[in-house]
XYZ file of N, CA and C in Angstrom:
441
model
N 17.618 24.006 -11.543
C 17.555 23.840 -10.034
C 19.145 23.760 -9.819
N 19.505 24.206 -8.449
C 20.836 24.084 -8.048
C 20.975 22.862 -7.058
N 22.211 22.627 -7.049
C 22.482 21.524 -5.766
C 21.706 20.243 -6.047
N 21.632 19.310 -5.107
C 20.857 18.219 -5.094
C 19.623 18.019 -4.639
N 19.113 19.388 -4.413
C 17.748 19.324 -3.935
C 16.611 18.797 -5.090
N 15.835 18.172 -4.662
C 14.889 17.506 -5.758
C 13.381 17.478 -5.064
N 12.553 18.503 -5.436
C 11.545 18.694 -4.751
C 10.570 17.670 -4.900
N 10.589 16.772 -5.937
C 9.725 15.753 -6.066
C 10.055 14.640 -4.974
N 11.256 14.379 -4.370
C 11.594 13.480 -3.521
C 10.854 13.691 -2.326
N 10.818 15.191 -1.891
C 10.002 15.380 -0.738
C 8.471 14.998 -0.696
N 7.864 15.535 -1.880
C 6.737 14.989 -2.277
C 6.370 13.516 -2.502
N 7.103 12.806 -2.955
C 6.976 11.283 -3.237
C 7.152 10.635 -1.573
N 8.100 11.348 -0.718
C 8.058 10.904 0.696
C 6.739 10.895 1.407
N 5.854 11.862 1.203
C 4.867 11.959 1.938
C 3.658 11.097 1.286
N 3.801 10.533 -0.056
C 2.761 9.712 -0.582
C 2.607 8.515 0.045
N 3.482 7.730 0.714
C 3.013 6.530 1.543
C 1.991 6.841 2.593
N 2.225 8.200 3.214
C 1.315 8.409 4.250
C -0.053 8.516 3.835
N -0.078 9.043 2.511
C -1.432 9.125 1.783
C -2.121 7.601 1.786
N -1.217 6.807 1.133
C -1.745 5.533 1.129
C -2.203 4.869 2.407
N -1.367 5.103 3.568
C -1.613 4.459 4.725
C -3.182 5.028 5.275
N -3.188 6.276 5.055
C -4.539 7.004 5.461
C -5.611 6.066 4.877
N -5.440 6.037 3.567
C -6.473 5.465 2.553
C -6.932 4.069 3.159
N -5.740 3.367 3.511
C -6.096 1.904 4.125
C -6.706 1.898 5.435
N -6.207 2.917 6.269
C -6.746 2.803 7.538
C -8.241 3.554 7.553
N -8.568 4.417 6.563
C -9.913 4.923 6.495
C -10.809 3.907 5.933
N -10.327 3.010 5.159
C -11.110 2.140 4.507
C -11.343 0.811 5.455
N -10.585 0.696 5.944
C -10.652 -0.556 7.080
C -11.435 0.064 8.311
N -11.166 1.063 8.779
C -11.773 1.427 10.004
C -11.520 0.801 11.172
N -12.227 1.232 12.297
C -12.081 0.248 13.480
C -13.548 0.580 14.090
N -14.043 -0.488 13.682
C -15.693 -0.459 14.406
C -15.429 -0.978 15.882
N -16.203 -0.260 16.767
C -16.144 -0.243 18.015
C -17.273 -1.442 18.575
N -17.901 -1.779 17.707
C -18.893 -2.753 18.246
C -18.241 -4.032 18.183
N -16.858 -4.404 17.622
C -16.087 -5.623 17.799
C -16.811 -6.469 16.889
N -17.359 -6.160 16.127
C -18.090 -6.969 15.124
C -17.363 -7.405 13.832
N -17.340 -8.402 13.444
C -16.697 -8.715 12.169
C -17.679 -8.611 11.211
N -17.110 -8.958 9.958
C -17.969 -9.095 8.778
C -18.583 -10.387 8.766
N -18.924 -11.089 7.623
C -19.627 -12.057 7.419
C -18.845 -13.349 7.722
N -17.627 -13.331 7.990
C -16.904 -14.407 8.253
C -17.128 -15.373 9.359
N -16.741 -16.687 9.059
C -17.206 -17.575 9.923
C -16.726 -17.745 11.368
N -15.869 -16.705 11.866
C -15.645 -16.701 13.306
C -14.264 -17.453 13.668
N -13.590 -18.175 12.747
C -12.698 -19.166 13.087
C -11.287 -18.224 13.099
N -10.164 -19.015 13.594
C -9.161 -18.206 13.729
C -8.474 -17.402 12.502
N -8.783 -17.693 11.441
C -8.205 -16.977 10.342
C -8.768 -15.726 10.013
N -9.923 -15.548 10.870
C -10.575 -14.105 10.988
C -9.782 -13.236 11.699
N -9.084 -13.640 12.705
C -8.036 -12.798 13.423
C -6.828 -12.615 12.678
N -6.267 -13.765 12.067
C -5.045 -13.677 11.463
C -5.329 -12.663 10.053
N -6.400 -12.741 9.297
C -6.614 -11.956 8.145
C -6.318 -10.394 8.742
N -7.109 -10.158 9.837
C -7.109 -8.881 10.379
C -5.708 -8.401 10.642
N -4.914 -9.255 11.143
C -3.429 -9.174 11.491
C -2.614 -8.699 10.242
N -3.057 -9.605 9.422
C -2.119 -9.413 7.894
C -2.543 -8.236 7.178
N -3.939 -7.656 7.429
C -4.244 -6.459 6.987
C -3.578 -5.311 7.716
N -3.174 -5.436 9.072
C -2.728 -4.465 9.742
C -1.136 -4.293 9.369
N -0.594 -5.700 8.995
C 0.751 -5.533 8.699
C 1.117 -5.022 7.359
N 0.075 -5.136 6.542
C 0.120 -4.243 5.266
C 0.168 -2.925 5.388
N -0.713 -2.486 6.207
C -0.865 -0.869 6.429
C 0.421 -0.493 7.153
N 1.029 -1.057 7.985
C 2.484 -0.744 8.636
C 3.378 -0.701 7.405
N 3.443 -1.631 6.616
C 4.513 -1.551 5.605
C 4.255 -0.649 4.632
N 2.881 -0.348 4.106
C 2.824 0.618 3.498
C 3.366 2.056 4.131
N 2.916 2.170 5.375
C 3.077 3.429 6.167
C 4.898 3.675 6.169
N 5.648 2.520 6.221
C 6.903 2.414 6.064
C 7.658 3.085 4.908
N 6.859 2.881 3.902
C 7.483 3.552 2.635
C 7.848 4.820 2.862
N 7.321 5.391 3.815
C 7.613 6.937 3.959
C 9.055 7.013 4.633
N 9.513 5.939 4.934
C 11.041 6.011 5.587
C 12.077 5.604 4.624
N 11.564 5.138 3.508
C 12.571 4.986 2.282
C 13.393 6.338 1.768
N 14.516 6.328 1.689
C 15.359 7.485 1.282
C 15.339 7.226 -0.292
N 14.620 8.006 -0.931
C 14.600 7.816 -2.180
C 15.683 8.597 -2.874
N 16.632 9.441 -2.359
C 17.765 9.939 -2.888
C 18.859 9.105 -2.804
N 18.894 8.010 -2.174
C 19.833 7.095 -2.059
C 19.705 6.071 -3.255
N 18.625 6.172 -4.159
C 18.479 5.014 -5.175
C 16.989 4.180 -4.736
N 16.878 3.215 -5.699
C 15.735 2.670 -5.579
C 15.806 1.129 -5.033
N 17.036 0.835 -4.694
C 17.218 -0.491 -3.961
C 16.106 -0.504 -2.705
N 16.230 0.409 -1.802
C 15.314 0.466 -0.583
C 13.872 0.512 -0.668
N 13.571 0.988 -2.062
C 12.399 1.201 -2.396
C 11.554 -0.180 -2.855
N 12.580 -0.804 -3.573
C 12.191 -2.168 -4.294
C 12.245 -3.122 -3.025
N 13.009 -2.930 -1.985
C 12.914 -3.769 -0.870
C 11.547 -3.812 -0.278
N 11.082 -2.388 0.210
C 9.847 -1.957 0.813
C 8.586 -2.482 -0.109
N 8.744 -2.395 -1.461
C 7.603 -3.051 -2.132
C 7.528 -4.451 -2.146
N 8.571 -5.007 -2.119
C 8.701 -6.752 -1.814
C 7.874 -7.008 -0.552
N 8.296 -6.122 0.544
C 7.422 -6.643 1.829
C 6.105 -6.524 1.487
N 5.740 -5.551 0.875
C 4.315 -5.189 0.631
C 3.787 -6.499 -0.282
N 4.394 -6.826 -0.975
C 4.105 -7.905 -2.063
C 3.856 -9.231 -1.017
N 4.706 -9.346 0.088
C 4.688 -10.463 0.770
C 3.588 -10.340 1.722
N 3.338 -9.327 2.219
C 2.104 -8.906 2.944
C 0.906 -9.245 2.095
N 0.844 -8.998 0.914
C -0.326 -9.238 0.100
C -0.609 -10.612 -0.085
N 0.439 -11.489 -0.252
C 0.629 -13.030 -0.356
C 0.050 -13.471 0.685
N 0.353 -12.809 1.986
C -0.003 -13.697 3.293
C -1.523 -13.380 3.428
N -1.693 -12.141 2.985
C -3.287 -11.637 3.390
C -4.103 -12.747 2.642
N -3.771 -12.946 1.237
C -4.456 -13.807 0.367
C -4.432 -15.090 0.776
N -3.557 -15.715 1.589
C -3.531 -17.021 2.080
C -4.595 -16.960 3.277
N -4.920 -15.962 3.986
C -5.841 -15.934 4.899
C -7.326 -15.841 4.383
N -7.529 -14.982 3.578
C -8.648 -14.728 3.050
C -9.279 -15.746 2.082
N -8.370 -16.213 1.372
C -8.823 -17.289 0.298
C -9.093 -16.274 -0.975
N -9.684 -17.250 -1.704
C -10.386 -16.493 -2.933
C -11.213 -15.445 -3.078
N -11.843 -15.198 -1.971
C -12.806 -14.157 -1.846
C -12.448 -12.976 -2.154
N -11.193 -12.546 -1.548
C -10.597 -11.138 -2.009
C -9.601 -11.075 -2.933
N -9.575 -12.299 -3.786
C -8.126 -12.331 -4.729
C -8.480 -11.400 -5.758
N -9.457 -10.935 -6.171
C -9.401 -9.676 -7.330
C -9.111 -8.437 -6.794
N -9.539 -8.145 -5.476
C -9.067 -6.925 -4.882
C -7.516 -6.930 -4.515
N -6.906 -8.103 -4.156
C -5.672 -8.367 -3.987
C -4.835 -8.255 -5.276
N -5.191 -8.733 -6.227
C -4.547 -8.571 -7.658
C -4.594 -7.238 -8.063
N -5.891 -6.355 -7.864
C -5.912 -4.993 -8.226
C -4.920 -4.222 -7.563
N -4.744 -4.301 -6.358
C -3.855 -3.621 -5.417
C -2.302 -3.877 -5.938
N -2.081 -5.066 -6.265
C -0.730 -5.576 -6.683
C -0.347 -4.753 -7.877
N -1.275 -4.727 -8.821
C -1.093 -4.014 -10.143
C -0.996 -2.742 -9.877
N -1.684 -1.890 -9.071
C -1.571 -0.774 -8.883
C -0.272 -0.187 -8.028
N 0.121 -1.173 -7.064
C 1.387 -0.998 -6.731
C 2.550 -1.072 -7.593
N 2.676 -1.838 -8.522
C 3.742 -2.190 -9.467
C 3.606 -0.701 -10.201
N 2.336 -0.345 -10.731
C 2.243 0.904 -11.426
C 3.085 2.191 -10.716
N 2.699 2.087 -9.291
C 3.250 3.294 -8.272
C 4.856 3.126 -8.379
N 5.173 1.904 -8.198
C 6.704 1.866 -7.886
C 7.357 2.363 -9.351
N 6.734 1.908 -10.519
C 7.279 2.342 -11.930
C 7.130 4.021 -12.012
N 5.901 4.389 -11.505
C 6.081 5.949 -11.514
C 7.024 6.648 -10.422
N 7.157 6.031 -9.244
C 8.314 6.757 -8.591
C 9.451 6.695 -9.075
N 9.888 5.475 -9.637
C 11.179 5.095 -10.317
C 11.379 6.103 -11.332
N 10.478 6.275 -12.181
C 10.589 7.026 -13.412
C 9.923 8.665 -13.363
N 10.053 9.128 -12.036
C 9.327 10.432 -11.865
C 10.109 11.463 -12.858
N 11.266 11.229 -13.516
C 11.794 12.313 -14.050
C 10.847 12.209 -15.662
N 10.523 11.041 -15.837
C 9.806 11.059 -17.097
C 8.186 11.331 -16.877
N 7.592 10.708 -15.966
C 6.208 10.787 -15.641
C 5.850 11.948 -15.040
N 6.828 12.669 -14.271
C 6.417 13.732 -13.646
C 5.743 13.601 -11.987
N 5.721 14.341 -11.158
C 5.045 14.332 -10.071
C 3.457 13.899 -10.243
N 2.883 14.534 -11.159
C 1.513 14.281 -11.595
C 1.313 12.595 -11.896
N 2.195 12.201 -12.406
C 2.135 10.616 -12.742
C 2.212 9.790 -11.164
N 2.900 10.420 -10.571
C 3.198 9.495 -9.204
C 1.775 9.832 -8.437
N 1.336 11.067 -8.590
C 0.055 11.513 -7.541
C -1.182 10.481 -8.270
N -1.298 10.397 -9.648
C -2.180 9.762 -10.235
C -2.085 8.064 -9.757
N -0.862 7.824 -9.659
C -0.703 6.370 -9.203
C -0.876 6.038 -7.715
N -0.689 7.084 -7.007
C -0.912 6.789 -5.460
C -2.599 6.965 -5.450
N -3.343 7.743 -6.060
C -4.640 7.842 -6.142
C -5.144 6.404 -6.438
N -4.781 5.566 -7.379
C -5.092 4.522 -7.949
C -4.876 3.456 -6.949
N -3.634 3.497 -6.165
C -3.473 2.729 -5.245
C -4.338 2.891 -4.055
N -4.569 4.004 -3.572
C -5.524 4.416 -2.435
C -6.979 3.644 -2.777
N -7.204 3.923 -3.855
C -8.512 3.312 -4.058
C -8.582 1.888 -4.112
N -7.523 1.207 -4.949
C -7.484 -0.275 -4.762
C -7.249 -0.736 -3.245
N -6.560 -0.069 -2.350
C -6.152 -0.522 -1.079
C -7.539 -0.388 -0.261
N -8.509 0.684 -0.622
C -9.743 0.874 0.137
C -10.525 -0.162 -0.376
N -10.671 -0.494 -1.398
C -11.329 -1.832 -1.937
C -10.900 -3.243 -1.230
N -9.710 -3.396 -1.103
C -9.372 -4.345 -0.347
C -9.706 -4.551 1.061
N -9.278 -3.298 1.787
C -9.626 -3.270 3.429
C -11.134 -3.485 3.411
N -11.975 -3.003 2.739
C -13.418 -2.910 2.812
C -13.774 -4.392 2.741
N -13.250 -5.081 1.621
C -13.483 -6.374 1.344
C -13.094 -7.318 2.547
N -11.825 -7.226 3.116
C -11.415 -7.892 4.184
C -12.357 -7.612 5.618
N -12.424 -6.314 5.660
C -13.214 -5.805 6.875
C -14.598 -6.471 6.899
N -15.174 -6.583 5.764
C -16.634 -7.188 5.572
C -16.740 -8.593 5.553
N -15.722 -9.295 5.316
C -15.736 -10.750 5.319
C -15.004 -11.518 6.187
N -13.911 -11.090 6.779
C -12.878 -11.345 7.769
C -12.412 -11.084 8.948
N -12.967 -9.731 9.234
C -12.454 -8.873 10.382
C -13.768 -8.905 11.382
């Protein structure tokens, strides 16, 4: 390859969009206004707000300049971790397995992106698929119990 063009950076830049679509599709927007089996308290709305914030921060990963290094990427993953912690505070233990699973998959994705020259784009794609699955599981759990 010549110059500083790295095709994987362009592919990696669209991966957060895939994650966001997975989160949005899993959470859905039911028009009946109905929630899950939550108790209808104020934490119900807060849990949904935290889930939306998580979706926004995952989507913002697409704005990270991977060519500038991994500091910005680490900051973005830190915000997502904070979002997951806030969501965990709102939904309690009920969704903790899904939150833990998503955290683990996000760590694997961060490693895959950072080590793309070693694992290749296919390693990143595999990590994205795992994150999308875990995010969907979490969104469905929160949707069914708290939104």
